XYZ file of C-alpha atoms in Angstrom:
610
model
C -54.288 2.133 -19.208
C -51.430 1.033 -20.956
C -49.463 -0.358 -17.727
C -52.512 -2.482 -16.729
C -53.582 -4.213 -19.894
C -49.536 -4.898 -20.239
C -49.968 -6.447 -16.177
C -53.185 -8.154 -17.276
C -51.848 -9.753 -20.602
C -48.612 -10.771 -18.903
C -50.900 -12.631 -16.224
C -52.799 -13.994 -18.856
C -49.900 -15.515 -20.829
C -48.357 -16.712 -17.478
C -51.516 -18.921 -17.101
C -51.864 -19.940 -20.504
C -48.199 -21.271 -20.536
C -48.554 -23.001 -16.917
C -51.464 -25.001 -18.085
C -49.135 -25.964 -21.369
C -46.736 -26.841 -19.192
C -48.327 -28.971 -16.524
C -51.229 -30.701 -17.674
C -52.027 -31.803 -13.854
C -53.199 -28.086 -13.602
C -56.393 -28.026 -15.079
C -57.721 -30.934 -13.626
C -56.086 -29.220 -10.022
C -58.671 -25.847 -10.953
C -61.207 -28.164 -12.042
C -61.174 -29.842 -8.772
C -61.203 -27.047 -6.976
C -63.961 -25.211 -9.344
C -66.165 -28.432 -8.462
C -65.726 -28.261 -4.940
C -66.011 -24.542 -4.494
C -68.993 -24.624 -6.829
C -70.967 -27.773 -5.651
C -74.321 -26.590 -4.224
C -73.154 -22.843 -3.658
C -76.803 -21.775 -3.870
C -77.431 -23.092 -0.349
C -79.923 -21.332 1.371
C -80.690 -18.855 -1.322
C -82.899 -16.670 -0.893
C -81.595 -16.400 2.296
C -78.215 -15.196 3.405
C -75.835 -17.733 4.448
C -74.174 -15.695 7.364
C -74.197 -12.285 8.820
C -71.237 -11.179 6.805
C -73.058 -12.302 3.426
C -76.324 -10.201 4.872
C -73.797 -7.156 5.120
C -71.774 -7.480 2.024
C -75.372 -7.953 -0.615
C -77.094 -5.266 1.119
C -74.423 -2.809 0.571
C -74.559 -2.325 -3.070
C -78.188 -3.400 -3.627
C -78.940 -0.308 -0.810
C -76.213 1.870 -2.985
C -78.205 1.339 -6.462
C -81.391 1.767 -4.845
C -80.308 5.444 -3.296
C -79.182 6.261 -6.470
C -82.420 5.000 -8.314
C -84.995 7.145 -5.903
C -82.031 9.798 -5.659
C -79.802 10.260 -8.848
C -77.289 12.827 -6.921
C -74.353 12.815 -4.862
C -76.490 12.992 -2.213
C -78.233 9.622 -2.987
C -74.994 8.255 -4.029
C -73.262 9.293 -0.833
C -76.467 8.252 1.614
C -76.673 4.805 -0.494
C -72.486 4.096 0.597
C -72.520 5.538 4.102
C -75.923 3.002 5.082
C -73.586 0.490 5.830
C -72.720 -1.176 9.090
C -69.015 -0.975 8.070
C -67.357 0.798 5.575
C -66.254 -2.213 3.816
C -64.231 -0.668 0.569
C -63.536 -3.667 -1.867
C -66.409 -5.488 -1.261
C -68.574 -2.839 -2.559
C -67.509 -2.182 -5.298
C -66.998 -6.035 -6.607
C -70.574 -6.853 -5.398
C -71.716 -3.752 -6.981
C -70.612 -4.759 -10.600
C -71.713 -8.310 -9.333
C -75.224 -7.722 -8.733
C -75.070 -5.033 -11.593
C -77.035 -7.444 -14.217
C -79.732 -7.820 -11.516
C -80.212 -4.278 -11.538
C -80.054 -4.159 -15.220
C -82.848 -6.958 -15.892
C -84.715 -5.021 -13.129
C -84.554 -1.697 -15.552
C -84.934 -3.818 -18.861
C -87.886 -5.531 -17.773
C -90.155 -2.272 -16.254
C -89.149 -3.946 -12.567
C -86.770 -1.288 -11.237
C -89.359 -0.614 -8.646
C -88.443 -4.307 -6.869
C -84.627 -2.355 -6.740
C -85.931 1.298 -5.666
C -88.129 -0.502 -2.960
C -84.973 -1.594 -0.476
C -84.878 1.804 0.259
C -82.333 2.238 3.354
C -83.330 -0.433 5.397
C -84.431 -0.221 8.900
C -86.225 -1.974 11.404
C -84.865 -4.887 13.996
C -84.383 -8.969 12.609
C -81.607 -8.364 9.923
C -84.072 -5.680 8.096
C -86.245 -8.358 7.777
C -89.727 -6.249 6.525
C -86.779 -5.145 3.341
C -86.192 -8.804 2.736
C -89.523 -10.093 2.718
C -90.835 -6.952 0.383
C -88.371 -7.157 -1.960
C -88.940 -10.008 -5.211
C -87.337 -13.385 -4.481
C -85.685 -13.285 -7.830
C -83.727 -10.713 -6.586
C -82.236 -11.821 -3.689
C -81.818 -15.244 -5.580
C -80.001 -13.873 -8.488
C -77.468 -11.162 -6.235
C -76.620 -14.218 -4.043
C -75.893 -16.332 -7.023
C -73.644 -14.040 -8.439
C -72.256 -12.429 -5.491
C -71.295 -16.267 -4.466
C -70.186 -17.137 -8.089
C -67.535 -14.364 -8.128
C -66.301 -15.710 -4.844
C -66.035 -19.201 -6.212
C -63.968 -18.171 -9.478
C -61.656 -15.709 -6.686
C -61.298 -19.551 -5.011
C -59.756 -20.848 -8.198
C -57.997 -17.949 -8.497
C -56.045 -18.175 -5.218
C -55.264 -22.057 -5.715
C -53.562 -21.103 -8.769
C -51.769 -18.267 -7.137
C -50.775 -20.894 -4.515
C -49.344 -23.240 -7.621
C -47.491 -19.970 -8.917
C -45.782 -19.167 -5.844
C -44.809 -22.780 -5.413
C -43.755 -23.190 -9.161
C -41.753 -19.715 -8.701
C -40.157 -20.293 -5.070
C -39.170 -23.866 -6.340
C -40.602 -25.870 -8.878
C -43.586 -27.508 -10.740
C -44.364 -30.466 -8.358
C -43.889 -28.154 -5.133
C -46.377 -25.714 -6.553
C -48.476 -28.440 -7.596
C -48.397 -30.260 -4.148
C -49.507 -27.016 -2.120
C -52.602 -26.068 -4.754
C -53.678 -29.828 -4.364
C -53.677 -29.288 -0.618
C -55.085 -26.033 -0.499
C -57.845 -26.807 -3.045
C -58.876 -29.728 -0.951
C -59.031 -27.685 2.273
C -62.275 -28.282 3.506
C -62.580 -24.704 5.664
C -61.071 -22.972 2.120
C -63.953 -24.333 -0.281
C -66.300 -23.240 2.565
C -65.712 -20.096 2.162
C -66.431 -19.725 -1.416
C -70.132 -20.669 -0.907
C -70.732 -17.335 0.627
C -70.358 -13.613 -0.271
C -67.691 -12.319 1.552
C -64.244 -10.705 1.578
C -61.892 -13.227 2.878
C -61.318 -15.207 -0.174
C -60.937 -11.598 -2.881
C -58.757 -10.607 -0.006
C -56.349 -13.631 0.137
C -56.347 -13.559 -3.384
C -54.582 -10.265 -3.541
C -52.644 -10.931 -0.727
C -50.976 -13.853 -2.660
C -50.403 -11.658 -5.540
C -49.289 -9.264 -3.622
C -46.774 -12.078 -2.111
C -45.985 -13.323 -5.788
C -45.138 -9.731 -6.651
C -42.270 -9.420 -3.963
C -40.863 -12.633 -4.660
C -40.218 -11.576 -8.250
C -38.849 -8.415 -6.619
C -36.338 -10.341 -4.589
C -35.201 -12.067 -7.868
C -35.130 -9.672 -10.388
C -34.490 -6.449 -8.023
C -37.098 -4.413 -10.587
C -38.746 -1.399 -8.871
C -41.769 -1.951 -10.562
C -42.458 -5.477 -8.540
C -42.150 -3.701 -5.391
C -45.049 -0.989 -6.441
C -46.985 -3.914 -7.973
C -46.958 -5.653 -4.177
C -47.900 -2.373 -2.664
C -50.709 -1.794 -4.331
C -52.110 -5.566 -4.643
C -51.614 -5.329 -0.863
C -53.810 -2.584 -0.076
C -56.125 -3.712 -1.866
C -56.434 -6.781 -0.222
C -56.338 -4.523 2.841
C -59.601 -2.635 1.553
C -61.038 -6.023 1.232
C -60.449 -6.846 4.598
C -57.792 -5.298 7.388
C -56.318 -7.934 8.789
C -54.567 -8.402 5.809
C -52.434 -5.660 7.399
C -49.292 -7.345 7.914
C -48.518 -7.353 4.286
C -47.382 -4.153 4.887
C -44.500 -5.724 7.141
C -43.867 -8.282 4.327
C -43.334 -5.515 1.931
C -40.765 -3.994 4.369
C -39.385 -6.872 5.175
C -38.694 -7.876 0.775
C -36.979 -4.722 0.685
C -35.027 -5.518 3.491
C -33.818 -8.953 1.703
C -33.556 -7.584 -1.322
C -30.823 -4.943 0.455
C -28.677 -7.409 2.324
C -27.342 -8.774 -1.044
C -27.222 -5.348 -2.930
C -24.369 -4.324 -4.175
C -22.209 -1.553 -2.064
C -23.425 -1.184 1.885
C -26.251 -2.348 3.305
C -27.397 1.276 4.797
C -27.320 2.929 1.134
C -29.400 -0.358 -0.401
C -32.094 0.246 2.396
C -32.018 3.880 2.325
C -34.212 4.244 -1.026
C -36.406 7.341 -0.516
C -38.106 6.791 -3.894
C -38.466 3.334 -3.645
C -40.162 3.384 -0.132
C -42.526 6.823 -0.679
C -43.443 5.570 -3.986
C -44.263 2.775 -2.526
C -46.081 3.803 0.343
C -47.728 6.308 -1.743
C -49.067 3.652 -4.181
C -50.541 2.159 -1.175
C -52.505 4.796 0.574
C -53.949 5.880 -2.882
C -54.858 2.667 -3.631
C -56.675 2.021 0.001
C -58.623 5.985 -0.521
C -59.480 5.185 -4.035
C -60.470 1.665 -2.994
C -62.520 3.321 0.188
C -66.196 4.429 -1.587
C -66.928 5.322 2.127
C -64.191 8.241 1.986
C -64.673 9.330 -1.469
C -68.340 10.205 -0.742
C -66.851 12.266 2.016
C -67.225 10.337 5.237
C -63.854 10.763 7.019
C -64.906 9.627 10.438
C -66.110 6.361 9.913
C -63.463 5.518 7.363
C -60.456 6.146 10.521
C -62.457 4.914 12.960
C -62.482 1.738 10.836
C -58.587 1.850 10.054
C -57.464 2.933 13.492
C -59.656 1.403 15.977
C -61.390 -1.374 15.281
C -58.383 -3.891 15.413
C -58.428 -2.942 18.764
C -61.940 -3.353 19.775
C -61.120 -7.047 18.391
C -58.766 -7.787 20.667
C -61.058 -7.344 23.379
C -64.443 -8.815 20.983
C -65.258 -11.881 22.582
C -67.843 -14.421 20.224
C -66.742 -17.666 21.679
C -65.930 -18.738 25.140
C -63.081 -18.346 26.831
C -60.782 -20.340 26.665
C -56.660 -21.145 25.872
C -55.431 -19.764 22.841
C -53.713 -22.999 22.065
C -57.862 -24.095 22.151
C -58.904 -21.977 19.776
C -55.869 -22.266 17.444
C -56.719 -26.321 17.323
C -60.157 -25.751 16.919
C -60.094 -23.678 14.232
C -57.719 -25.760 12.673
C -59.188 -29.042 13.399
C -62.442 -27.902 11.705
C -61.217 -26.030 8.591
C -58.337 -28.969 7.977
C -59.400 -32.348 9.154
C -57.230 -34.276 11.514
C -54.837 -35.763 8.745
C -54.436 -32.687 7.071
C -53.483 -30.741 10.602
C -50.864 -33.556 11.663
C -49.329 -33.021 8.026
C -49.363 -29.697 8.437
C -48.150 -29.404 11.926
C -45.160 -32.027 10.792
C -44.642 -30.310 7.231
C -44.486 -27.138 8.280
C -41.915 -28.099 11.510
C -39.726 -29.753 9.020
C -39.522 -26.931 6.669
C -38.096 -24.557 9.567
C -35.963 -26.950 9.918
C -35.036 -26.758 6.634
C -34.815 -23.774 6.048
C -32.993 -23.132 9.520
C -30.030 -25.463 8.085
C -30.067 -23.736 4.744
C -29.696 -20.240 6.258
C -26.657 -21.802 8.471
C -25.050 -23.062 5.768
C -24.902 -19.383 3.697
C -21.241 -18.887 3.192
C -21.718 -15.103 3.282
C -24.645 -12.921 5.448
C -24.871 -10.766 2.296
C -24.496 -13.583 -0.757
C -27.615 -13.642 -2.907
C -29.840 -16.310 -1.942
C -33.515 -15.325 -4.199
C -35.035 -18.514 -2.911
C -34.366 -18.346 0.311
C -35.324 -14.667 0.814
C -38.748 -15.955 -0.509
C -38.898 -18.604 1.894
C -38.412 -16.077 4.464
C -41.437 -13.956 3.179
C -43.495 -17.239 3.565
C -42.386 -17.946 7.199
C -42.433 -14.344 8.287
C -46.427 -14.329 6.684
C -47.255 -17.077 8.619
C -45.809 -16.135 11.564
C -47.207 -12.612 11.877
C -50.464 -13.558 11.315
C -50.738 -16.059 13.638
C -49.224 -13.475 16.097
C -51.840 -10.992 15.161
C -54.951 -14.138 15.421
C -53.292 -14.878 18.967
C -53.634 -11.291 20.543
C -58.026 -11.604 19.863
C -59.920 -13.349 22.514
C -61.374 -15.759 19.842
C -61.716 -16.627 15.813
C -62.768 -18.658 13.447
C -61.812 -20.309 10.785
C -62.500 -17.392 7.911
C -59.957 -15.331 10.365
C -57.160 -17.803 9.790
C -58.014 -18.346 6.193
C -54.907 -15.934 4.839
C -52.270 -18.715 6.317
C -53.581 -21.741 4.529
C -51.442 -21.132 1.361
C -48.310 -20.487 3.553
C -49.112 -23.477 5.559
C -49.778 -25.716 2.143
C -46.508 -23.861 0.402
C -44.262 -25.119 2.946
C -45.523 -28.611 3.854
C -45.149 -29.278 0.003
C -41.607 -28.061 0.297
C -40.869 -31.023 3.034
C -42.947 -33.467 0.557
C -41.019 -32.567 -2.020
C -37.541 -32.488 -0.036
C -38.761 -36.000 1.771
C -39.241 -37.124 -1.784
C -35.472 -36.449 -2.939
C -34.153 -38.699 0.115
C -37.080 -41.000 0.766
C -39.078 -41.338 -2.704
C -41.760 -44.434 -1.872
C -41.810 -42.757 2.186
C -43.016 -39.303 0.358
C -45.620 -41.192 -2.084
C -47.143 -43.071 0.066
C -47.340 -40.252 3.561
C -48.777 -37.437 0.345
C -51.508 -40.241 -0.985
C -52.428 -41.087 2.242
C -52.958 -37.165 3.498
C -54.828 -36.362 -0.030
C -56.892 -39.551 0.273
C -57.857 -38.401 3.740
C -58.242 -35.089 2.944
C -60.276 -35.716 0.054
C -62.801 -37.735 2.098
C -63.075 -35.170 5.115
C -63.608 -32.279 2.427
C -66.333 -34.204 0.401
C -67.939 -35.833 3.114
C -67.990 -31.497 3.669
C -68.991 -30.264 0.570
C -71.444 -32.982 -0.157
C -73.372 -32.601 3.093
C -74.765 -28.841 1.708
C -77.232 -30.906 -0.722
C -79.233 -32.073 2.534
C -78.785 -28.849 4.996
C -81.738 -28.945 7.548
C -82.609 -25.494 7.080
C -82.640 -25.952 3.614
C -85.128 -28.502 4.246
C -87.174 -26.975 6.526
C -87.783 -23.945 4.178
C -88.531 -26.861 1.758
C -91.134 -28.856 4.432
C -92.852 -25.410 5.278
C -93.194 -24.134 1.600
C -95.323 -27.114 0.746
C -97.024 -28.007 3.915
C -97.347 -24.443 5.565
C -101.403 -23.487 4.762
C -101.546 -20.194 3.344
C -101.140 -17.052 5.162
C -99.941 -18.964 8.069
C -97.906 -17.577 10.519
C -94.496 -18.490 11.780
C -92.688 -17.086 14.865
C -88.814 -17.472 15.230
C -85.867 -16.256 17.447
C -82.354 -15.717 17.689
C -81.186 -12.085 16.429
C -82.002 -12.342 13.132
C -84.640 -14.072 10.212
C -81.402 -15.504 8.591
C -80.820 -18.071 10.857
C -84.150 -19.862 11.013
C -85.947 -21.622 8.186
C -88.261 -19.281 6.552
C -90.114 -19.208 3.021
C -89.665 -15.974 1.414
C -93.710 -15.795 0.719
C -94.495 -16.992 4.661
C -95.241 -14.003 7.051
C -93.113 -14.279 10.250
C -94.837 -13.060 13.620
C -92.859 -9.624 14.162
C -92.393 -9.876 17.953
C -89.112 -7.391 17.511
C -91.049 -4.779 16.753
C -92.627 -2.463 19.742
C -96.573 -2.383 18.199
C -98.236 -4.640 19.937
C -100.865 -4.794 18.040
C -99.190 -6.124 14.966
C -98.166 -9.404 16.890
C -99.833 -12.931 16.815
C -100.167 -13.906 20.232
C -100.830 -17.654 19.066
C -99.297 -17.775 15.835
C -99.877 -21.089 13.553
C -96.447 -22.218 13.797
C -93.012 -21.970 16.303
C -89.525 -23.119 15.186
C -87.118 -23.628 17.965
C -83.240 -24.170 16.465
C -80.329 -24.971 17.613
C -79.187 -21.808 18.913
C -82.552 -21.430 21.382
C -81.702 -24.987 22.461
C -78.421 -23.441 23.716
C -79.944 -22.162 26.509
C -80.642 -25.177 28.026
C -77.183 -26.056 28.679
C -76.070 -25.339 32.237
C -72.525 -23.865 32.199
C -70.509 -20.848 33.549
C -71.335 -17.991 31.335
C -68.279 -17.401 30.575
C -68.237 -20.793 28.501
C -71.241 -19.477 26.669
C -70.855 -17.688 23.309
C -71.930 -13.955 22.597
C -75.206 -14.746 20.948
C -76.445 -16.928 24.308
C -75.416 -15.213 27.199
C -78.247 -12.420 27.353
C -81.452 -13.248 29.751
C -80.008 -17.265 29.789
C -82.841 -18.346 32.638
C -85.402 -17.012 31.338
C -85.242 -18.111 27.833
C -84.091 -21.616 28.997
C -87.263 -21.824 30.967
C -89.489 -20.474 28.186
C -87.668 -23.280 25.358
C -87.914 -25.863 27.830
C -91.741 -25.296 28.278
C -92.746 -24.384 24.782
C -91.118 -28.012 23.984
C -92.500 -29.884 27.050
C -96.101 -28.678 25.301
C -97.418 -26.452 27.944
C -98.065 -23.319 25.902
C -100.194 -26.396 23.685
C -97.682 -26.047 20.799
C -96.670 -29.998 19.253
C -93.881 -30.577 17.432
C -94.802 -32.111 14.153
C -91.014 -32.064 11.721
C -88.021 -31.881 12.961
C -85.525 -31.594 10.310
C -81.050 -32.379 11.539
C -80.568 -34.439 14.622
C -82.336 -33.903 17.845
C -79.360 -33.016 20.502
C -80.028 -35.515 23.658
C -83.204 -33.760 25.728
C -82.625 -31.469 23.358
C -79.329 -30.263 25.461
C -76.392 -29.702 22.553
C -73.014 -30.929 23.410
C -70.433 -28.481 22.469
C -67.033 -28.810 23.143
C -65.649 -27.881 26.847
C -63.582 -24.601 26.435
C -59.983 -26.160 27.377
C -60.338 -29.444 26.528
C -58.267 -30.953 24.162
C -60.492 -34.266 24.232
C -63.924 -32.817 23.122
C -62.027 -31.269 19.990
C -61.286 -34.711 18.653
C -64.213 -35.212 16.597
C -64.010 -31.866 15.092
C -61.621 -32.897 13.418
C -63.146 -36.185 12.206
C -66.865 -35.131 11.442
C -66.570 -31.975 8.841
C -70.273 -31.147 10.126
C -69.376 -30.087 13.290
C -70.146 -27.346 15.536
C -69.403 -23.726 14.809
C -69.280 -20.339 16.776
C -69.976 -16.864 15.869
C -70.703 -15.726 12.344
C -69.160 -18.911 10.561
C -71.337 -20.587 8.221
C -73.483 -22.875 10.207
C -73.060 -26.996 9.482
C -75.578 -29.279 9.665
C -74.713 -29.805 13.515
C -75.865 -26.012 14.178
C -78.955 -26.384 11.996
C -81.444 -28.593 13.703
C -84.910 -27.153 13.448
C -88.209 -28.017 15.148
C -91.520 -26.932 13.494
C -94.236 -26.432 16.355
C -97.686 -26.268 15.498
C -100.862 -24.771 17.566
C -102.346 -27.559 18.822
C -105.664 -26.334 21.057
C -106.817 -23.326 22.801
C -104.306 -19.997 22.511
C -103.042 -20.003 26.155
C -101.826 -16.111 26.156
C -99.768 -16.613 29.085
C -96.898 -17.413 26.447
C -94.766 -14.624 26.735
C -91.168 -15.111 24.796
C -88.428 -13.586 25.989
C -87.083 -12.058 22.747
């Protein structure tokens, strides 16, 4: 207990003297704080992606086994309900959501927590959402989303720290400006997941091994160990820390003193390390602990290769996806910066390596540029090997990518002072705008304001019908009854219900391409569905639009980008709004809704191909 409060008030004084010693800092976390923060209760009660619906079901289901079963048993069936064995996640969102539970107990409502049950039935366990109090998906979102917010702040100031520590004040300072600004980083925090906790301890983890490489202290290496499996329990692809541990000890050998083969041969060092590692990814695995070996290895060992063969998007180039993903989470300006900051510190580097007057003199900066480059290099060798990703899949090489572009700022600025002002104004300026043009569009979300149009105008006990696979991506009230046609009882389905609402994902269908150009969540029964949204919205099963809420796509056709096509990714890059794939959040370009209301006779011919 001893070693962690000494870690934890070490930390704690590091901040406290950072923010005496640079008063840009606060303002930097403030920034970020606001961003990050602004509006992060979008779409509460309802769950802004598929990973969010994952990660606050898990412990919610976990405290409500052990509520109706107070055993290991209940305990055990609670952890193994879900879809992945997910590790760190669970347990931060379990103490997140843990003052939910406790209000529930303090206030006689522990039944609204015992009710989830382990969910089942189809539309994201949509009959446990509905039955279950708003307040309580409300409040578990709130804080589930708050925690990721602060573990935003968090990793800009680990950004600043590795900056600060690799080379000084106004490097670190440039690359937490840049990174706090990052339009696909702030995103990211307005939803309960595991990529932001998990590139928070891979920085630390990073920060760890650079003091390693300075100070050559044993306990730095095990402190990177474990803060990288635990980012690894929060989320695998964080895997190639484990090479970046390897490759610190490596450095820190080749300017040991004596031979090179007796620095890197350090039994003790490596299996303590390794050791700290693998105990820290069992003990951060509640899935194993409970005793469910199979799932946790199949999730260690297989799945990264069922994701090299996953395909959500389109085919296409990998260069394509790369710039896409880039385009969207950085802005134009910010990518050329990048592109050009990052070349020019290779470059850099490249001439400082040259210019070492021995292979094996010590050179504590340089090793930790190496970490950086070797980071970002092995993860985007790892991204390039799937058939598609997103931007929360790339998220772990934003810091590098920030560190080293405000190493050539800062190296610019020592030759070329006014060149260096005026290129870093103009990419914050720019930055700045594409990120709060961003952030500020979540205040006026069409689904948001759909829920909103159909929670005042809706009569009561009206029914809705929707589509798509699941109730979280339509606009839906939490009190309004939706027309169950996933289930296989016939008889509990509306053949006419009161209201339709067609989104952008069913208009998807209408777009006549190759299917291999289509995505994952639009390529199953394409004609017939096409036919069925084209005729529901051409008014022949007498259904009349009357809100539409985002802007109508031309004949209702979207425009998505052409798989290959260097072109159509353009505005991407210039509208932060754009179009996403897969389980991103969705912008306001994915969220146009239509409200259709029964207008005449119930023609029963309507048969929806859901």
């Amino acid at each position: 207990m001893g070693t962690w409060s000494g870690w934890f008030g070490r930390a704690s004084e590091q901040v406290r003297d950072d923010v005496r010693s640079d008063p840009y800092l606060v303002y930097i976390l403030l920034v970020t704080l606001v961003l990050a923060g602004f509006w992060f209760w979008h779409r509460v009660p309802i769950f802004a992606t598929w990973d969010e619906h994952d990660r606050v079901l898990d412990p919610l289901v976990t405290y409500s086994s052990v509520i109706n079963d107070p055993s290991f048993s209940g305990l055990r069936e609670g952890i193994t309900w879900s879809r992945e064995p997910w590790a760190g996640t669970t347990y931060l969102y379990v103490i997140a959501v843990l003052p939910v539970v406790l209000v529930a107990a303090l206030t006689g409502q522990v039944d609204a927590i015992a009710g989830i049950g382990i969910p089942t039935g189809g539309y994201a366990h949509y009959e446990t959402w509905a039955s279950t109090p708003r307040w309580v998906w409300t409040w578990s979102l709130v804080l589930i989303r708050l925690t990721n917010v602060l573990f935003a702040v968090g990793t800009v100031y680990l950004t600043y720290r590795l900056g600060t520590r690799i080379w000084d004040r106004p490097t670190g300072r440039i690359a937490s400006v840049l990174l706090g600004l990052t339009l696909g980083f702030v995103k990211l925090a307005k939803e309960g997941g595991e990529d932001i906790p998990a590139t928070f301890f891979l920085l630390a983890s990073l920060y760890a091994l650079v003091l390693f490489l300075e100070s050559d202290d044993d306990r730095r290496f095990y402190q990177a160990s474990a803060a990288g499996a635990v980012g690894m329990v929060f989320k695998l692809t964080v895997a190639p820390i484990v090479l970046l541990i390897g490759l610190a000890h490596l450095l820190g050998a080749r300017s040991a003193d004596g031979s090179f083969r007796d620095a890197v041969w350090r039994p003790r060092l490596i299996l303590t390390g390794a050791g700290i590692g693998l105990a820290v990814m069992i003990l951060g695995t509640p899935t194993l602990l409970v005793g469910s070996v199979r799932e946790v290895t199949a999730r260690w060992f297989l799945s990264g290769g069922e994701r090299v063969s996953t395909a959500v998007g389109p085919t296409a180039p990998t260069w394509w996806w790369f710039l896409r993903t880039y385009f969207s989470a950085f802005g134009i300006p910010l990518f050329v910066g990048a592109v050009l900051g990052v070349g020019a510190s290779l470059y850099l580097f490249g001439k400082r390596l040259v210019a070492l007057p021995d292979p094996r003199a010590a050179a504590p900066q340089l090793d930790s540029i190496w970490l950086l480059v070797a980071h970002l290099g092995a993860f985007l060798l790892l991204i390039s090997t799937w058939h598609d990703w997103r931007v929360h899949h790339l998220l772990p090489t934003f810091p590098a990518i920030m560190l080293l572009t405000a190493w050539t700022f800062r190296e610019l600025g020592r030759r070329r002072r006014t060149v260096a002002r005026v290129g870093l104004a103009i990419l914050i300026v720019s930055t700045s705008i594409y990120a709060g043009v961003g952030v500020a569009g979540y205040a006026s979300m069409p689904r948001d304001e759909a829920t909103d149009w159909l929670r005042d105008n809706a009569e009561e006990n009206a029914t809705m019908e929707t589509y798509y696979h699941g109730f979280l991506e339509n606009a839906i009230p939490h009190d309004m009854r939706i027309n169950p046609i996933w289930t296989d009882d016939e008889s509990a389905i509306d053949r006419c219900p009161a209201y339709i609402q067609i989104g952008y994902k069913e208009l998807l269908y209408l777009r006549d391409i190759p299917d291999d150009q289509r995505g994952y969540d639009v390529d199953t029964n394409v004609d017939a569905r096409a036919a069925y949204v084209r005729a529901l919205i051409d008014g022949k099963y007498n259904y009349t639009i009357v809100k539409e809420f985002g802007e109508r796509p031309p004949n209702f056709v979207p425009d998505r980008a052409e798989p290959g096509s260097l072109r159509d990714l353009i505005p991407l890059g210039i509208y932060p709004h754009s179009d996403q794939y897969g389980d991103e959040q969705e912008f306001a370009a994915n969220q146009y809704v239509a409200i259709l209301k029964l207008d005449g006779e119930c023609n029963r011919s309507r048969d929806p191909p859901w």
